[in-house]
């Protein structure tokens, strides 16, 4: 889960595994795989950093196949 802030200043949490895309036009909009969209105060770079830290914390990025490495023989 990552914490983001609604436009009214209220913080809430999103499951980063369900985030499909993060866009800025001009407000940061997060689209989930369900099609639900959230507009947040946080910058796109901040949201992306939080997603990356979340992935690292659950070791999602530790899988060599996700990093593009070849199989060891």
Short mmCIF file of C-alpha atoms in Angstrom, two decimals:
data_model
loop_
_atom_site.label_atom_id
_atom_site.label_comp_id
_atom_site.label_asym_id
_atom_site.label_seq_id
_atom_site.Cartn_x
_atom_site.Cartn_y
_atom_site.Cartn_z
CA UNK A 1 0.00 0.00 0.00
CA UNK A 2 1.12 3.55 -0.71
CA UNK A 3 -0.18 6.72 0.90
CA UNK A 4 -1.44 9.54 -1.32
CA UNK A 5 -3.35 12.74 -0.59
CA UNK A 6 -6.77 13.71 -1.92
CA UNK A 7 -7.27 17.22 -3.30
CA UNK A 8 -9.02 18.16 -0.03
CA UNK A 9 -5.85 17.24 1.92
CA UNK A 10 -7.11 13.92 3.33
CA UNK A 11 -4.57 11.10 3.10
CA UNK A 12 -5.58 7.60 1.98
CA UNK A 13 -3.89 4.38 0.91
CA UNK A 14 -3.92 2.55 -2.42
CA UNK A 15 -2.74 -0.95 -3.18
CA UNK A 16 0.15 -0.28 -5.57
CA UNK A 17 -0.31 -3.67 -7.22
CA UNK A 18 -3.56 -2.41 -8.78
CA UNK A 19 -2.12 0.80 -10.24
CA UNK A 20 -2.22 0.67 -14.02
CA UNK A 21 -0.97 4.17 -14.80
CA UNK A 22 -0.07 7.52 -13.27
CA UNK A 23 -0.59 10.65 -15.34
CA UNK A 24 -0.35 14.40 -14.89
CA UNK A 25 -2.80 16.73 -16.65
CA UNK A 26 -2.14 19.02 -14.66
CA UNK A 27 -3.26 17.20 -11.49
CA UNK A 28 -1.81 13.77 -10.83
CA UNK A 29 -4.34 11.10 -11.80
CA UNK A 30 -3.91 7.47 -10.76
CA UNK A 31 -5.82 4.85 -12.75
CA UNK A 32 -6.32 1.40 -11.26
CA UNK A 33 -6.70 -1.84 -13.18
CA UNK A 34 -10.41 -1.72 -12.26
CA UNK A 35 -10.80 1.57 -14.16
CA UNK A 36 -11.22 3.61 -10.97
CA UNK A 37 -9.42 6.96 -11.12
CA UNK A 38 -8.10 9.05 -8.25
CA UNK A 39 -6.89 12.65 -8.52
CA UNK A 40 -4.26 13.41 -5.89
CA UNK A 41 -2.11 16.30 -4.67
CA UNK A 42 1.09 14.25 -4.79
CA UNK A 43 3.35 14.76 -7.81
CA UNK A 44 3.74 12.00 -10.37
CA UNK A 45 7.41 11.59 -9.36
CA UNK A 46 6.45 11.20 -5.69
CA UNK A 47 3.80 8.59 -6.52
CA UNK A 48 6.24 6.70 -8.75
CA UNK A 49 8.88 6.74 -5.99
CA UNK A 50 6.36 5.35 -3.50
CA UNK A 51 5.33 2.62 -5.93
CA UNK A 52 8.96 1.64 -6.47
CA UNK A 53 9.63 1.54 -2.70
CA UNK A 54 6.53 -0.59 -2.22
CA UNK A 55 7.63 -3.04 -4.92
CA UNK A 56 11.07 -3.25 -3.30
CA UNK A 57 9.56 -3.80 0.16
CA UNK A 58 7.56 -6.82 -1.06
CA UNK A 59 10.58 -7.95 -3.12
CA UNK A 60 8.62 -7.80 -6.35
CA UNK A 61 11.65 -6.35 -8.13
CA UNK A 62 13.99 -9.02 -6.75
CA UNK A 63 12.78 -11.54 -9.35
CA UNK A 64 15.51 -11.81 -12.04
CA UNK A 65 12.87 -12.38 -14.75
CA UNK A 66 11.24 -9.02 -13.97
CA UNK A 67 14.63 -7.31 -14.12
CA UNK A 68 15.23 -8.76 -17.60
CA UNK A 69 18.07 -11.08 -16.63
CA UNK A 70 18.63 -14.36 -18.46
CA UNK A 71 18.19 -17.74 -16.77
CA UNK A 72 21.23 -19.09 -15.01
CA UNK A 73 22.54 -22.35 -16.41
#
